[in-house]
Amino acid sequence: MTPQKKTVAIIGAGIVGVSTAVWLQRAGHDVVLIDRQEPGDGTSFGNGGVLASCSIVPVTVPGLLMKAPRMLFDPGQPLFLKWGYLPRLAPWLIRYLRNANADAVRRRAAAMYGIIGDSLADHQALSAGTGAEKWLVPSDYLFLYNDRAHYESDAFGWSVRKAHGFTWEVLEGKAFTDYDPVYGPALDCAVRVPDHGRITDPGRYVKDLAAHAQENGARLLRGTAEDFAFDNGRLTGVRVSGETVACDAAVLATGVWSKDLARKLGIDVPLESERGYHLELWEPNVMPRSPVMVASGKFVATPMEGRLRLAGIVEFGGLEAPPSRAPFALLEKNIRAAIPGISWKETKEWMGHRPSMSDSLPVIGEIPDRKGVFVGFGHDHVGLTGGPKTGRLLSQLVSGQNPNMDLAPFSVMRFR
């Protein structure tokens, strides 16, 4: 049965919002995209660019509680805190660290596998025929370790991936050098995970998807969504910069900026900004063969159009503070250690905000007592990876269909 045609207001024009728009149009609905910025100019612009299907293991692994204090006082570690923000952060941080245990990791992994486990195929399906597919490149994804012992110290995470069907090849010594000779002797062990992908320009990828949606009739509205209008408990519109945009359904997908609007819907989500940094090295003299995660520095290096993007770092400091200088310096120090002799012509810096839930699971679904309002945010480090599948699920829900996966772990009601 063909679903009833609806006008859907999508708040947020990042990868989740734009993916939702494309899938809704394919289902026959009309779409209004609402954002303060142009599509793809926020967090979707600055991510690491890896379709990291195997990143089902969250940051909160067992042992984090013991390691985190030492990391905060070690300038060589990829964890930073603006100490003045700690009083505001503390309630969220306590809930977050409570999930640094094996059972919570396994639960999160099992849930997220359905969102990101086939990300390359999800992006291929989303981008086909849109003009954005030119930015999508199938690739391996490598995790780089100092040596075999360093790799084996990460056994828990790999056991979780294995339980969900991921396979990999360990490359050491000559085998690693033969695969990619750009790395120095400090890195002698690589784990090659096949069937991943990378986006060679994430910002332009999202812009091209949004342009395709506009070409097919989507309306793009620049403004700040402020509230929702209801009639007898059912959505009738979204308030944007003082005016009401009439709609039959709305999707809230503004990443870390979703918290205030969610509160107006009666949901106090434990959502915090994980401030992430990237450093782009334009026209480098060498380019890695595949995107890599350098385990010792917890940063990703991804080959992109004309540049190598280094992305990573976790800094807690809220939405208002300016970027710190130390994370940029650490990224440069780490890439020089990984690839001795690397040089480049120009450096570009960026800082953005990952939307991080205290249990490392996004919220995806309809708010039961706010009929017509759907949410899709809180993907922490895997927003780009999981955007297309999240958008498809939201499109199905808006259309009144039952998705072929259990969405209970992502229910917004878990916070009531």
XYZ file of N, CA and C in Angstrom, residues 205-399:
585
model
N 30.086 16.130 -0.323
C 29.219 14.950 -0.453
C 27.815 15.280 0.059
N 27.737 15.849 1.266
C 26.438 16.192 1.831
C 25.774 17.304 1.017
N 26.562 18.276 0.555
C 25.992 19.349 -0.266
C 25.407 18.808 -1.567
N 26.088 17.842 -2.184
C 25.570 17.269 -3.429
C 24.298 16.464 -3.177
N 24.239 15.753 -2.057
C 23.003 15.043 -1.711
C 21.860 16.041 -1.496
N 22.152 17.146 -0.805
C 21.129 18.165 -0.560
C 20.692 18.829 -1.862
N 21.654 19.091 -2.763
C 21.319 19.688 -4.051
C 20.405 18.763 -4.848
N 20.677 17.466 -4.777
C 19.813 16.488 -5.448
C 18.398 16.553 -4.867
N 18.302 16.654 -3.541
C 16.988 16.753 -2.914
C 16.263 18.021 -3.376
N 16.991 19.129 -3.465
C 16.388 20.379 -3.923
C 15.935 20.281 -5.381
N 16.738 19.637 -6.213
C 16.362 19.447 -7.613
C 15.074 18.635 -7.742
N 14.806 17.818 -6.727
C 13.596 17.004 -6.730
C 12.476 17.625 -5.903
N 12.617 18.910 -5.598
C 11.515 19.629 -4.995
C 11.646 19.979 -3.531
N 12.737 19.568 -2.877
C 12.899 19.916 -1.464
C 13.090 21.418 -1.318
N 12.505 21.967 -0.269
C 12.679 23.377 0.043
C 13.750 23.499 1.112
N 14.712 24.390 0.909
C 15.761 24.647 1.888
C 15.460 25.962 2.588
N 15.319 25.908 3.909
C 14.969 27.079 4.695
C 16.081 27.377 5.690
N 16.726 28.540 5.531
C 17.759 28.968 6.467
C 17.098 29.665 7.647
N 17.339 29.130 8.847
C 16.762 29.736 10.038
C 16.946 28.831 11.235
N 16.565 29.310 12.401
C 16.708 28.572 13.644
C 15.363 28.002 14.070
N 15.282 26.690 14.156
C 14.069 26.049 14.661
C 13.978 26.303 16.163
N 12.836 26.791 16.604
C 12.687 27.234 17.993
C 11.711 26.401 18.798
N 10.686 25.839 18.144
C 9.671 25.091 18.886
C 8.777 24.358 17.888
N 7.816 23.616 18.445
C 6.882 22.842 17.639
C 5.459 23.297 17.957
N 4.586 23.210 16.967
C 3.175 23.536 17.159
C 2.356 22.252 17.096
N 1.415 22.100 18.043
C 0.587 20.900 18.120
C -0.884 21.280 18.186
N -1.710 20.355 17.738
C -3.156 20.471 17.892
C -3.662 19.132 18.397
N -4.147 19.108 19.640
C -4.604 17.867 20.270
C -3.529 16.779 20.257
N -2.300 17.186 20.535
C -1.208 16.232 20.653
C -0.568 15.817 19.355
N -1.049 16.324 18.226
C -0.458 15.977 16.930
C 0.224 17.203 16.330
N 1.391 16.973 15.766
C 2.191 18.056 15.191
C 1.456 18.737 14.050
N 1.527 20.072 14.039
C 0.982 20.833 12.917
C 2.017 21.743 12.264
N 3.133 21.984 12.959
C 4.137 22.859 12.368
C 5.380 22.990 13.220
N 6.390 23.635 12.656
C 7.648 23.930 13.335
C 7.858 25.434 13.309
N 8.174 25.999 14.476
C 8.454 27.432 14.570
C 9.909 27.677 14.167
N 10.103 28.487 13.127
C 11.434 28.767 12.606
C 11.620 30.272 12.517
N 12.532 30.793 13.336
C 12.847 32.228 13.328
C 11.585 33.083 13.395
N 10.669 32.679 14.280
C 9.473 33.480 14.528
C 8.290 33.167 13.649
N 8.438 32.299 12.645
C 7.326 31.935 11.774
C 7.049 30.442 11.901
N 5.815 30.036 11.607
C 5.442 28.628 11.692
C 5.444 28.003 10.301
N 6.231 26.927 10.147
C 6.267 26.152 8.912
C 5.312 24.978 9.081
N 4.221 24.977 8.326
C 3.226 23.918 8.442
C 3.805 22.596 7.933
N 3.512 21.513 8.645
C 4.005 20.196 8.234
C 3.171 19.111 8.899
N 3.223 17.923 8.318
C 2.528 16.759 8.863
C 3.430 15.948 9.790
N 4.734 16.086 9.615
C 5.712 15.376 10.447
C 6.977 16.204 10.497
N 7.776 15.978 11.531
C 9.066 16.669 11.672
C 10.104 15.677 12.163
N 11.335 15.883 11.701
C 12.465 15.062 12.120
C 13.499 15.984 12.745
N 13.853 15.701 13.992
C 14.864 16.491 14.702
C 16.211 15.792 14.543
N 17.123 16.420 13.784
C 18.412 15.799 13.465
C 19.502 16.856 13.455
N 19.576 17.621 14.535
C 20.556 18.709 14.596
C 21.757 18.357 15.469
N 22.062 17.070 15.602
C 23.247 16.676 16.337
C 23.226 17.183 17.765
N 24.356 17.730 18.214
C 24.473 18.154 19.606
C 23.553 19.332 19.932
N 23.079 20.044 18.893
C 22.167 21.166 19.116
C 20.713 20.707 19.270
N 20.487 19.417 19.311
C 19.124 18.889 19.463
C 18.623 18.959 20.894
N 19.500 19.146 21.847
C 19.141 19.014 23.261
C 18.025 19.977 23.684
N 18.127 21.252 23.301
C 17.136 22.227 23.745
C 15.767 21.944 23.131
N 15.732 21.595 21.848
C 14.453 21.287 21.217
C 13.857 20.004 21.778
N 14.710 19.026 22.091
C 14.213 17.794 22.708
C 13.571 18.093 24.055
N 14.149 19.030 24.796
C 13.586 19.395 26.105
C 12.185 19.991 25.944
N 11.978 20.743 24.865
C 10.648 21.298 24.622
C 9.630 20.209 24.276
N 10.131 19.037 23.898
C 9.269 17.892 23.628
C 9.121 16.992 24.856
N 9.670 17.444 25.989
C 9.531 16.694 27.223
C 10.609 15.658 27.462
N 11.709 15.734 26.700
C 12.787 14.756 26.823
C 14.071 15.474 27.222
N 14.644 15.089 28.344
C 15.927 15.647 28.776
C 17.021 14.642 28.447
N 17.582 14.751 27.262
C 18.547 13.755 26.804
C 19.930 14.045 27.380
N 20.642 13.020 27.852
C 22.017 13.217 28.344
C 22.985 13.304 27.173
N 22.997 14.463 26.546
C 23.746 14.707 25.316
C 24.813 15.749 25.593
N 26.030 15.475 25.145
C 27.155 16.381 25.387
C 27.989 16.493 24.120
N 28.686 17.588 23.994
C 29.601 17.773 22.873
C 30.942 17.113 23.167
N 31.342 16.195 22.286
C 32.734 15.735 22.245
C 33.408 16.570 21.165
N 34.123 17.579 21.585
C 34.760 18.465 20.625
C 35.847 17.701 19.874
N 35.690 17.647 18.549
C 36.648 16.937 17.714
C 37.421 17.916 16.842
N 38.627 17.539 16.474
C 39.516 18.403 15.694
C 39.947 17.694 14.415
N 40.140 18.486 13.370
C 40.847 17.916 12.217
C 41.903 18.892 11.714
N 42.930 18.305 11.147
C 44.041 19.032 10.549
C 44.201 18.479 9.140
N 44.113 19.364 8.155
C 44.264 18.924 6.770
C 45.628 19.331 6.237
N 46.307 18.375 5.642
C 47.616 18.591 5.034
C 47.423 18.589 3.522
N 47.464 19.768 2.924
C 47.185 19.898 1.500
C 48.437 19.637 0.664
N 48.232 18.892 -0.413
C 49.304 18.496 -1.348
C 50.480 17.858 -0.609
N 50.236 16.777 0.150
C 51.336 16.106 0.849
C 52.250 15.392 -0.138
N 53.486 15.192 0.276
C 54.439 14.526 -0.614
C 54.230 13.021 -0.673
N 53.504 12.459 0.286
C 53.122 11.045 0.249
C 51.658 10.942 0.673
N 50.986 9.894 0.178
C 49.580 9.686 0.528
C 49.378 8.222 0.894
N 48.834 7.947 2.080
C 48.557 6.561 2.446
C 47.615 5.891 1.447
N 47.724 4.576 1.376
C 46.889 3.806 0.448
C 45.428 3.748 0.907
N 45.227 3.654 2.219
C 43.892 3.481 2.793
C 43.739 4.369 4.024
N 42.512 4.644 4.431
C 42.335 5.337 5.717
C 42.816 4.464 6.854
N 43.391 5.106 7.877
C 43.953 4.362 8.999
C 43.544 4.992 10.319
N 43.443 4.145 11.337
C 43.326 4.586 12.721
C 44.652 4.274 13.397
N 45.358 5.296 13.827
C 46.618 5.091 14.533
C 46.283 4.906 16.008
N 46.400 3.672 16.482
C 45.869 3.316 17.795
C 46.526 4.093 18.930
N 47.813 4.340 18.832
C 48.506 5.009 19.936
C 48.024 6.439 20.123
N 47.629 7.102 19.029
C 47.175 8.491 19.116
C 45.683 8.653 18.968
N 44.981 7.523 18.722
C 43.524 7.561 18.557
C 43.090 8.623 17.542
N 43.789 8.649 16.399
C 43.375 9.574 15.354
C 43.322 8.844 14.024
N 42.509 9.372 13.131
C 42.321 8.806 11.798
C 43.062 9.670 10.791
N 43.701 9.022 9.829
C 44.298 9.715 8.693
C 43.622 9.191 7.431
N 42.954 10.078 6.705
C 42.148 9.669 5.565
C 42.581 10.401 4.301
N 42.933 9.673 3.238
C 43.212 10.323 1.959
C 41.941 10.971 1.416
N 42.037 12.249 1.069
C 40.902 12.975 0.509
C 41.330 13.702 -0.750
N 40.397 14.415 -1.336
C 40.659 15.144 -2.572
C 41.701 16.230 -2.334
N 42.948 15.986 -2.765
C 43.992 16.989 -2.670
C 44.668 17.119 -1.329
N 44.213 16.336 -0.341
C 44.798 16.497 0.989
C 44.638 15.238 1.822
N 45.418 15.189 2.887
C 45.311 14.139 3.891
C 44.656 14.762 5.121
N 43.523 14.203 5.550
C 42.832 14.738 6.713
C 43.158 13.894 7.946
N 43.612 14.567 8.999
C 43.860 13.942 10.295
C 42.723 14.358 11.212
N 42.017 13.390 11.783
C 40.858 13.712 12.599
C 40.852 12.848 13.846
N 40.463 13.461 14.942
C 40.416 12.716 16.183
C 40.345 13.660 17.362
N 40.920 13.236 18.455
C 40.943 14.007 19.705
C 39.537 14.046 20.328
N 39.482 13.892 21.620
C 38.264 14.145 22.388
C 38.577 15.268 23.363
N 37.800 16.342 23.262
C 37.931 17.445 24.214
C 36.546 17.780 24.747
N 36.439 17.861 26.050
C 35.190 18.283 26.676
C 35.329 19.737 27.093
N 34.438 20.559 26.548
C 34.513 21.981 26.861
C 33.275 22.740 26.449
N 32.222 22.007 26.045
C 30.972 22.659 25.692
C 30.961 23.255 24.301
N 29.893 23.995 24.011
C 29.656 24.513 22.666
C 30.217 25.914 22.432
N 30.556 26.620 23.496
C 30.873 28.042 23.337
C 32.368 28.358 23.264
N 33.202 27.568 23.929
C 34.629 27.905 24.018
C 35.304 27.799 22.653
N 36.280 28.659 22.398
C 37.010 28.585 21.129
C 37.891 27.344 21.075
N 38.374 26.974 19.884
C 39.264 25.816 19.774
C 40.529 25.997 20.609
N 41.054 24.880 21.079
C 42.334 24.869 21.789
C 43.450 24.661 20.774
N 44.641 25.101 21.114
C 45.768 24.927 20.197
C 46.433 23.564 20.352
N 46.414 23.008 21.555
C 47.152 21.769 21.805
C 46.691 20.598 20.934
N 45.393 20.398 20.676
C 44.999 19.273 19.826
C 45.575 19.342 18.414
N 45.632 20.532 17.834
C 46.218 20.657 16.500
C 47.701 20.276 16.521
N 48.401 20.752 17.544
C 49.829 20.438 17.660
C 50.035 18.943 17.840
N 49.146 18.293 18.608
C 49.287 16.856 18.834
C 49.038 16.069 17.557
N 48.053 16.467 16.762
C 47.809 15.780 15.494
C 49.025 15.881 14.574
N 49.620 17.071 14.509
C 50.799 17.220 13.659
C 51.974 16.397 14.189
N 52.174 16.414 15.481
C 53.248 15.614 16.084
C 53.055 14.126 15.787
N 51.823 13.651 15.906
C 51.547 12.227 15.716
C 51.710 11.787 14.266
N 51.318 12.627 13.306
C 51.475 12.200 11.918
C 52.950 12.218 11.517
N 53.729 13.134 12.082
C 55.167 13.140 11.787
C 55.846 11.903 12.375
N 55.336 11.411 13.506
C 55.883 10.182 14.077
C 55.479 8.966 13.253
N 54.247 8.972 12.726
C 53.752 7.832 11.954
C 54.365 7.779 10.562
N 54.526 8.961 9.924
C 55.068 9.038 8.562
C 56.259 9.988 8.579
N 57.438 9.526 8.989
C 58.616 10.402 9.016
C 58.907 10.962 7.615
N 59.241 12.219 7.557
C 59.565 12.831 6.274
C 58.370 13.394 5.535
N 57.171 13.249 6.087
C 56.011 13.821 5.405
C 56.115 15.340 5.383
N 55.704 15.933 4.267
C 55.654 17.389 4.138
C 54.416 17.747 3.331
N 54.034 19.014 3.396
C 52.832 19.455 2.702
C 52.936 20.938 2.456
N 52.030 21.464 1.604
C 52.129 22.867 1.193
C 51.282 23.813 2.037
N 50.179 23.309 2.585
C 49.267 24.178 3.323
C 48.540 23.369 4.384
N 48.267 24.004 5.510
C 47.545 23.360 6.610
C 46.228 24.082 6.845
N 45.149 23.321 7.021
C 43.849 23.890 7.387
C 43.350 23.207 8.656
N 42.785 24.012 9.550
C 42.345 23.522 10.854
C 40.830 23.649 10.998
N 40.257 22.755 11.796
C 38.813 22.778 12.045
C 38.537 22.154 13.399
N 37.539 22.690 14.087
C 37.043 22.079 15.320
C 35.525 22.020 15.243
N 34.951 20.892 15.664
C 33.500 20.735 15.639
C 33.011 19.932 16.823
N 31.723 19.591 16.783
C 31.068 19.026 17.965
C 30.394 17.698 17.635
N 30.964 16.616 18.140
C 30.296 15.313 18.013
C 29.161 15.251 19.040
N 27.972 14.774 18.631
C 26.868 14.640 19.588
C 26.969 13.298 20.319
N 27.341 13.336 21.583
C 27.650 12.112 22.319
C 26.635 11.877 23.435
N 25.938 10.750 23.350
C 24.999 10.357 24.399
C 25.758 9.635 25.505
N 25.215 9.665 26.710
C 25.915 9.058 27.846
C 26.068 7.555 27.709
N 25.183 6.898 26.920
C 25.317 5.454 26.703
C 25.843 5.114 25.317
N 26.339 6.119 24.595
C 26.950 5.947 23.269
C 25.997 5.362 22.238
N 24.696 5.571 22.441
C 23.682 5.142 21.477
C 22.848 6.337 21.049
N 22.616 6.509 19.755
C 21.761 7.614 19.315
C 20.305 7.377 19.684
N 19.498 8.419 19.545
C 18.051 8.269 19.651
C 17.480 8.281 18.236
N 16.647 7.283 17.936
C 16.054 7.145 16.608
C 14.619 6.667 16.804
N 13.654 7.449 16.338
C 12.277 7.005 16.439
C 11.312 8.141 16.672
N 10.044 7.790 16.849
C 8.984 8.760 17.105
C 8.833 8.959 18.607
N 8.507 10.181 19.005
C 8.197 10.456 20.411
C 6.734 10.087 20.636
N 6.473 9.080 21.446
C 5.124 8.503 21.521
C 4.011 9.490 21.810
N 4.224 10.444 22.713
C 3.145 11.362 23.051
C 3.258 12.704 22.317
N 4.074 12.725 21.261
C 4.182 13.895 20.399
C 4.052 13.396 18.962
N 2.854 12.976 18.605
C 2.634 12.318 17.321
C 3.104 13.182 16.154
N 3.894 12.561 15.311
C 4.422 13.246 14.142
C 5.817 13.785 14.315
N 6.373 13.700 15.531
C 7.734 14.187 15.762
C 8.675 12.993 15.908
N 9.706 12.987 15.086
C 10.685 11.915 15.066
C 12.068 12.488 15.376
N 12.942 11.660 15.940
C 14.286 12.123 16.301
C 15.333 11.191 15.710
N 16.492 11.765 15.378
C 17.624 10.988 14.884
C 18.907 11.765 15.138
N 19.481 11.593 16.311
C 20.715 12.308 16.649
C 21.454 11.565 17.748
N 22.721 11.961 17.972
C 23.502 11.377 19.061
C 24.424 10.253 18.626
N 24.971 10.323 17.407
C 25.774 9.224 16.851
C 27.261 9.283 17.224
N 27.662 10.129 18.093
C 29.055 10.361 18.508
C 30.031 10.276 17.338
N 30.912 9.271 17.301
C 31.984 9.219 16.298
C 31.551 8.612 14.963
N 30.306 8.165 14.846
C 29.911 7.421 13.641
C 28.705 8.051 12.946
N 28.599 9.383 13.017
C 27.491 10.052 12.357
C 27.521 9.898 10.846
N 28.667 10.139 10.224
C 28.778 9.952 8.773
C 28.530 8.492 8.421
N 29.132 7.594 9.184
C 29.008 6.170 8.909
C 27.551 5.724 8.956
N 26.821 6.175 9.973
C 25.465 5.702 10.186
C 24.367 6.599 9.649
N 24.725 7.712 9.012
C 23.713 8.644 8.531
C 22.722 8.055 7.540
N 23.187 7.370 6.499
C 22.242 6.840 5.511
C 21.257 5.822 6.075
N 21.728 4.905 6.923
C 20.810 3.912 7.494
C 19.820 4.593 8.438
N 20.292 5.548 9.232
C 19.389 6.284 10.111
C 18.329 7.009 9.305
N 18.742 7.657 8.217
C 17.786 8.357 7.362
C 16.759 7.432 6.749
N 17.199 6.258 6.353
C 16.254 5.299 5.763
C 15.250 4.807 6.804
N 15.736 4.533 8.022
C 14.844 4.107 9.096
C 13.812 5.190 9.417
N 14.269 6.442 9.502
C 13.349 7.538 9.800
C 12.321 7.701 8.687
N 12.734 7.540 7.450
C 11.800 7.617 6.329
C 10.728 6.535 6.440
N 11.149 5.334 6.808
C 10.184 4.246 6.971
C 9.194 4.543 8.097
N 9.707 5.057 9.205
C 8.837 5.368 10.340
C 7.841 6.462 9.984
N 8.318 7.526 9.337
C 7.430 8.612 8.926
C 6.345 8.089 7.986
N 6.709 7.119 7.154
C 5.772 6.543 6.180
C 4.827 5.520 6.792
